[in-house]
PDB file of C-alpha atoms in Angstrom:
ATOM      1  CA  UNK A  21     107.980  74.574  81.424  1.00 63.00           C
ATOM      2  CA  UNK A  22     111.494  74.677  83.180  1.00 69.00           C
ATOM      3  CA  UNK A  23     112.499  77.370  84.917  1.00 75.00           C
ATOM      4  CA  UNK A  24     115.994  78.370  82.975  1.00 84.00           C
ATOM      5  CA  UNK A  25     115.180  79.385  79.003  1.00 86.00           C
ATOM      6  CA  UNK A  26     117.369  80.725  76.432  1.00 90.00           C
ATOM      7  CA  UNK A  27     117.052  83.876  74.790  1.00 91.00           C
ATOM      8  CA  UNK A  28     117.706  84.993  71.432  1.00 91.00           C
ATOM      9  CA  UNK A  29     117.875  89.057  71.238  1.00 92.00           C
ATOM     10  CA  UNK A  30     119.620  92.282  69.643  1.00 91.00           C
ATOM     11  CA  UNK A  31     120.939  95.515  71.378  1.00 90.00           C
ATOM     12  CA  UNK A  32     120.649  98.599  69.828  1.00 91.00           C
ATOM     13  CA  UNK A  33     121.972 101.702  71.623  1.00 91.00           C
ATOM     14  CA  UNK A  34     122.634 105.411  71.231  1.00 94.00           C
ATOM     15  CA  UNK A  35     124.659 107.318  73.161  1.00 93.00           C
ATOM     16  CA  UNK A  36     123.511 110.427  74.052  1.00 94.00           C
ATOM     17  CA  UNK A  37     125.481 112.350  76.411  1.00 94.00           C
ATOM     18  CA  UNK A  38     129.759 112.077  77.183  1.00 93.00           C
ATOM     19  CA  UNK A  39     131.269 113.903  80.345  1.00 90.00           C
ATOM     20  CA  UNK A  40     134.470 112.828  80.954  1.00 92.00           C
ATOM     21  CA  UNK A  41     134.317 109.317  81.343  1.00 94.00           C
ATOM     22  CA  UNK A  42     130.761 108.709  81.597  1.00 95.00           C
ATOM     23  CA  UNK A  43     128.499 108.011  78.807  1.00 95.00           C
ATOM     24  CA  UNK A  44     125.002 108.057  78.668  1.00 97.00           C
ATOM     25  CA  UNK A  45     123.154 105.861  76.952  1.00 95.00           C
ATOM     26  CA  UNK A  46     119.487 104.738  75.564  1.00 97.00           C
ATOM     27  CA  UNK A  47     119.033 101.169  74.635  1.00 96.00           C
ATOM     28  CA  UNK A  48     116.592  99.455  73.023  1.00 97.00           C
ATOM     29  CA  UNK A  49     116.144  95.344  73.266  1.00 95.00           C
ATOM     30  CA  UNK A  50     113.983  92.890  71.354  1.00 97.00           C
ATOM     31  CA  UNK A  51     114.012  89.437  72.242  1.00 94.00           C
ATOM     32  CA  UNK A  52     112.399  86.130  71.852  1.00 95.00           C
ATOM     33  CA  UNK A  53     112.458  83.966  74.783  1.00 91.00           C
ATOM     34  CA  UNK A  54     111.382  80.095  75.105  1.00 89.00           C
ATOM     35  CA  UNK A  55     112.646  78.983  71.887  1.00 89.00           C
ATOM     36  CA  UNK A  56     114.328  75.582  73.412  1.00 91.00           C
ATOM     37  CA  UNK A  57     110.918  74.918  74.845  1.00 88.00           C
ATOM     38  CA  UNK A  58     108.876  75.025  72.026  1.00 86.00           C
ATOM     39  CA  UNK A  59     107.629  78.788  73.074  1.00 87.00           C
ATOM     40  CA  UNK A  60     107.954  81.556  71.143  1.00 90.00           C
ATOM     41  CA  UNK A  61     107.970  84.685  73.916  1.00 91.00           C
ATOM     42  CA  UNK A  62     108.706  88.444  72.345  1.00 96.00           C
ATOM     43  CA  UNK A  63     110.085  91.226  74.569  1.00 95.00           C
ATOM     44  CA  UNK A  64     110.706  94.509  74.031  1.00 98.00           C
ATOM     45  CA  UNK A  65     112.830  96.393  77.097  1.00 97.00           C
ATOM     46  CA  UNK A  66     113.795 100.284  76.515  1.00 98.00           C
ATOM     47  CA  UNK A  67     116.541 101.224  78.964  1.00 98.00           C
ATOM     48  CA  UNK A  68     118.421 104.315  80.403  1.00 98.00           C
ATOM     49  CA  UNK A  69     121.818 103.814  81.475  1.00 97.00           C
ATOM     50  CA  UNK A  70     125.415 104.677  81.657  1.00 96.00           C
ATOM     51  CA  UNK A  71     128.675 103.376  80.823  1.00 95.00           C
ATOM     52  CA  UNK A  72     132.388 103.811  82.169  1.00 96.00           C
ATOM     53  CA  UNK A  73     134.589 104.326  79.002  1.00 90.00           C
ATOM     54  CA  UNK A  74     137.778 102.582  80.321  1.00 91.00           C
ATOM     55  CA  UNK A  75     136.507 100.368  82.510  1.00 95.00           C
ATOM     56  CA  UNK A  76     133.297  99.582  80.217  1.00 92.00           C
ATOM     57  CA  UNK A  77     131.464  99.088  83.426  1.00 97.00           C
ATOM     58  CA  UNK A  78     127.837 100.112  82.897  1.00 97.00           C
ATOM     59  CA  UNK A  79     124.262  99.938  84.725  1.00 98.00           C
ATOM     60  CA  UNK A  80     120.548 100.537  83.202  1.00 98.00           C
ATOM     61  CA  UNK A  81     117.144 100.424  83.861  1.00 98.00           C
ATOM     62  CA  UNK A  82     113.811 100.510  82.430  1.00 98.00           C
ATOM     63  CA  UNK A  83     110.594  99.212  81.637  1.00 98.00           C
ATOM     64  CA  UNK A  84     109.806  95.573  79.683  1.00 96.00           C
ATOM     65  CA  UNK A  85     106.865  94.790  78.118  1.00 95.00           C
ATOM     66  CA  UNK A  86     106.649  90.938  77.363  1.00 93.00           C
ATOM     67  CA  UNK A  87     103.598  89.346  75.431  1.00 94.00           C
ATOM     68  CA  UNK A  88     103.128  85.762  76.928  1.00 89.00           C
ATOM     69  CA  UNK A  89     100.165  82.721  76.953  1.00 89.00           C
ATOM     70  CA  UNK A  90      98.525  82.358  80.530  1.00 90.00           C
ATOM     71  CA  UNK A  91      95.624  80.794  81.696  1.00 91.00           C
ATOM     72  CA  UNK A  92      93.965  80.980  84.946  1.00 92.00           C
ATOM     73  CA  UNK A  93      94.407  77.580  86.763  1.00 91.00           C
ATOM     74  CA  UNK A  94      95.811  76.357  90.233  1.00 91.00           C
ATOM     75  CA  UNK A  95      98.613  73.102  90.774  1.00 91.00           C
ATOM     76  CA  UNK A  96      96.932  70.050  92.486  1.00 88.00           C
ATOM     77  CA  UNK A  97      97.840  68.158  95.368  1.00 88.00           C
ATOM     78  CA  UNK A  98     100.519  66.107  92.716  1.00 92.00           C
ATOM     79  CA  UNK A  99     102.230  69.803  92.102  1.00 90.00           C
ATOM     80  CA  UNK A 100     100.415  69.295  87.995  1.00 91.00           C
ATOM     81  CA  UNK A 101      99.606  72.616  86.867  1.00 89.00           C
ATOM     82  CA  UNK A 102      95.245  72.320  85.564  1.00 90.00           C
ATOM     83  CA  UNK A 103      93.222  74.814  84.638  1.00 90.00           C
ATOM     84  CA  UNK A 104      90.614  76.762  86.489  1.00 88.00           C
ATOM     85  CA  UNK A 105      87.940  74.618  84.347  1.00 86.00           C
ATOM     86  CA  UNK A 106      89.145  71.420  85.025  1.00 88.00           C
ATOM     87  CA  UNK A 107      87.934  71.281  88.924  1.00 88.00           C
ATOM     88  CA  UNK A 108      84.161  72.218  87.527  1.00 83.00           C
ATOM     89  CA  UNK A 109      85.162  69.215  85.390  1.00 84.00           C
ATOM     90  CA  UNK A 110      86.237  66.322  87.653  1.00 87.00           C
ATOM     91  CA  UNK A 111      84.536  67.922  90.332  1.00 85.00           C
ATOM     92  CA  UNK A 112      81.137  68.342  90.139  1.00 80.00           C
ATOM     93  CA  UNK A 113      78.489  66.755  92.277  1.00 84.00           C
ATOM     94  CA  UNK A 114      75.113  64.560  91.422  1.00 83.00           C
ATOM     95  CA  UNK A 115      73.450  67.554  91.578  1.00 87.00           C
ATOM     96  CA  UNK A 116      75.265  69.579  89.245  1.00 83.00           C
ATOM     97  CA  UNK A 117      76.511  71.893  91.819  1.00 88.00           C
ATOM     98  CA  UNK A 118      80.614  72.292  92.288  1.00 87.00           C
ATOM     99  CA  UNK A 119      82.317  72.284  95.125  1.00 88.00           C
ATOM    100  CA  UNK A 120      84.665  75.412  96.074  1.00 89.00           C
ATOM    101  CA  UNK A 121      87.890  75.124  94.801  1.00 89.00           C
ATOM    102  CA  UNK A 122      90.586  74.417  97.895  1.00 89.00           C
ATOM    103  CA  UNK A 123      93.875  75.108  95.962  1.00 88.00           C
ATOM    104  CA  UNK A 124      94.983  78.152  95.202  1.00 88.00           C
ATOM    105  CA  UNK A 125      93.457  79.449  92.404  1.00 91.00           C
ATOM    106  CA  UNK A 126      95.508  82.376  90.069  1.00 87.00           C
ATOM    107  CA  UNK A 127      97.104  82.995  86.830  1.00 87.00           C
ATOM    108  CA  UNK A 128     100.534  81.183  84.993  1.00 83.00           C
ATOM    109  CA  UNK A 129     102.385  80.827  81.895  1.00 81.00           C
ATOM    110  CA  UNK A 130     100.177  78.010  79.843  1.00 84.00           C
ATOM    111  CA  UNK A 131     100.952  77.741  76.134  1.00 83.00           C
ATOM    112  CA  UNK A 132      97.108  77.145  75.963  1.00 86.00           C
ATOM    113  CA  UNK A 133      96.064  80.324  77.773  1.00 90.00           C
ATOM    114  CA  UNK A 134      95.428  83.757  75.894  1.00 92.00           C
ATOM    115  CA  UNK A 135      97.920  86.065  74.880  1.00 94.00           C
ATOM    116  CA  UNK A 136      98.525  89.159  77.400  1.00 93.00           C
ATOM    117  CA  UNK A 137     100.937  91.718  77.908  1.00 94.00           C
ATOM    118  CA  UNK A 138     102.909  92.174  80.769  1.00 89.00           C
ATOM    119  CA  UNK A 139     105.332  94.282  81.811  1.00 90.00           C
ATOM    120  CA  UNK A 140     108.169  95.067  84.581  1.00 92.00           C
ATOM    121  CA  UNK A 141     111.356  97.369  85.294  1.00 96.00           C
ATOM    122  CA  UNK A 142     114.534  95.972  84.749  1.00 97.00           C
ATOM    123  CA  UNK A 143     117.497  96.529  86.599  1.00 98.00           C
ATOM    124  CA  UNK A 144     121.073  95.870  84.895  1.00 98.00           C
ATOM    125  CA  UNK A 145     124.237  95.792  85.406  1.00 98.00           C
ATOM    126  CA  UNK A 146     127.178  94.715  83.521  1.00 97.00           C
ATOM    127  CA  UNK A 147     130.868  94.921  81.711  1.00 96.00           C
ATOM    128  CA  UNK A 148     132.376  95.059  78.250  1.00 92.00           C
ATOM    129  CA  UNK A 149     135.279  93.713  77.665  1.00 93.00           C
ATOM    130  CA  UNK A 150     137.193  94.327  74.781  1.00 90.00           C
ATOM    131  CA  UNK A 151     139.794  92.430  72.096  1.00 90.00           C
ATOM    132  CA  UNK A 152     141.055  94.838  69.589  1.00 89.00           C
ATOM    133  CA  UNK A 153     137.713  95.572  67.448  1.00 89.00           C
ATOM    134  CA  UNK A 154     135.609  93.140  69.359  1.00 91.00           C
ATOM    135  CA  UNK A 155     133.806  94.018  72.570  1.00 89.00           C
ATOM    136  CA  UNK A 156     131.816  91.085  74.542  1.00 92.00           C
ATOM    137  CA  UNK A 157     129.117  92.496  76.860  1.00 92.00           C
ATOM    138  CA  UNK A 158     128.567  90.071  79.617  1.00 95.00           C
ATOM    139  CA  UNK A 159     125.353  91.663  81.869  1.00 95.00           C
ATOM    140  CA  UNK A 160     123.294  90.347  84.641  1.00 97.00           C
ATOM    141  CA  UNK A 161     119.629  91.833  85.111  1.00 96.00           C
ATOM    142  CA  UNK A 162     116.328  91.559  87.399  1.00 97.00           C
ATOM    143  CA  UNK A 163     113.255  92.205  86.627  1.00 94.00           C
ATOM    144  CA  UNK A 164     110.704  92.141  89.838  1.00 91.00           C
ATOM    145  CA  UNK A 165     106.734  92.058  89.146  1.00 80.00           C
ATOM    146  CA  UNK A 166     103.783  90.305  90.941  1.00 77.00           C
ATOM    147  CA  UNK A 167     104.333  86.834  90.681  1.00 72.00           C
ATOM    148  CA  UNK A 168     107.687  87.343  91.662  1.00 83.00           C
ATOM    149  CA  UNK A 169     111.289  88.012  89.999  1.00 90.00           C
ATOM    150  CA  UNK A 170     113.095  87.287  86.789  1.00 89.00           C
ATOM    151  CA  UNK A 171     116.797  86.954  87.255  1.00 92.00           C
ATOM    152  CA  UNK A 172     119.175  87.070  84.075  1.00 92.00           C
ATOM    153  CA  UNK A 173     122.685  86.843  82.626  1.00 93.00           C
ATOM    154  CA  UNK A 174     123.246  87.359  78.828  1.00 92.00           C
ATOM    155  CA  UNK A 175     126.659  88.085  76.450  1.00 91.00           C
ATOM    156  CA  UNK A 176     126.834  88.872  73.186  1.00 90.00           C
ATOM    157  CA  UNK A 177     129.282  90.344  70.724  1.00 89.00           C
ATOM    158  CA  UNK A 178     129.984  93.186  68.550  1.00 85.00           C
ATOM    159  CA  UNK A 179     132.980  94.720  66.135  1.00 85.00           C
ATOM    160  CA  UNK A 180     133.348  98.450  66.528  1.00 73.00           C
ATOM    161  CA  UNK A 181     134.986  99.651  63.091  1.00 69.00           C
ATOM    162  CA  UNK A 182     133.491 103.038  63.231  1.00 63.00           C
ATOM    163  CA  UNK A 183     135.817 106.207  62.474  1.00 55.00           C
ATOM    164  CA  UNK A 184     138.519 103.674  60.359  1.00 51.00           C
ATOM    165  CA  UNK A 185     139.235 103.757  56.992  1.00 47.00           C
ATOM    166  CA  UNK A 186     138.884 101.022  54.454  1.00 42.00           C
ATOM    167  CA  UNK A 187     141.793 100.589  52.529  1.00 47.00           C
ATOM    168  CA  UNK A 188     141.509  99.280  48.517  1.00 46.00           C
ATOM    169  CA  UNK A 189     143.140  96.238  47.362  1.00 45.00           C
TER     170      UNK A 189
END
């Protein structure tokens, strides 16, 4: 699996609270990661956060929850991901017994593995910038757990036509 995947999501948000420039907003983001590698990776990420109404600078946080494939395996001495079974496999002695396993033995993404949930908090930041009706969100994110951190960038688009009247033809 490469390192860099696309993701394919939706942002729904409410805002709750307005005090002079600041809103505050709730945020709620499904996504589906992996798709350009065959994977199929669904994420659901609830966030708190607040937005700048002229400059449309805003920053959230909050938990993820990510259902994913693992499998508990180690990378060999050629840097090839195997599976924890396949050393009691190629390994085992004329007496049936098998050797201690010298590499280092713990869990990874394998779209063989079993399905788990995992989950993190992610930290965002980001701007909106706006065309008349359209606003592009451009944000960057990090998401810190375990096995180490997720870094991200995403953009999207949206029209804002709320409060305007539709005029007949």
């Amino acid at each position: 699996m490469l390192p860099i995947m696309t993701q394919f999501g939706y942002q729904m948000e409410w805002q709750y609270l307005s005090a002079g420039n600041l809103q505050a907003l709730v945020e709620v983001i499904p996504l589906i990661s992996g798709m350009d590698q065959g994977r199929f990776i669904p994420s659901l990420t609830l966030m708190n956060g607040f937005r700048h109404s002229k400059t449309g600078v805003e920053i959230a946080f909050g938990p993820t929850f990510r259902v994913n494939q693992v499998a508990v395996g180690y990378y060999d001495q050629n840097n090839v991901w195997r599976r924890k079974s396949y050393w009691a496999e190629t390994e085992m002695l004329e007496d049936g017994s098998v050797p201690e396993n010298p590499n280092d033995v713990h869990e990874n993404i394998d779209s063989k593995g079993d399905y788990k949930l995992s989950y993190g908090f992610t930290l965002a930041a980001g701007k909106t910038f706006k065309s008349g009706h359209l606003n592009v969100p451009v944000n960057v994110y990090v998401t810190p757990n375990l096995h180490g951190v997720l870094f991200g960038a995403s953009f999207g688009f949206n029209v804002r036509t709320r409060g305007r009247k539709s005029e007949k033809l």
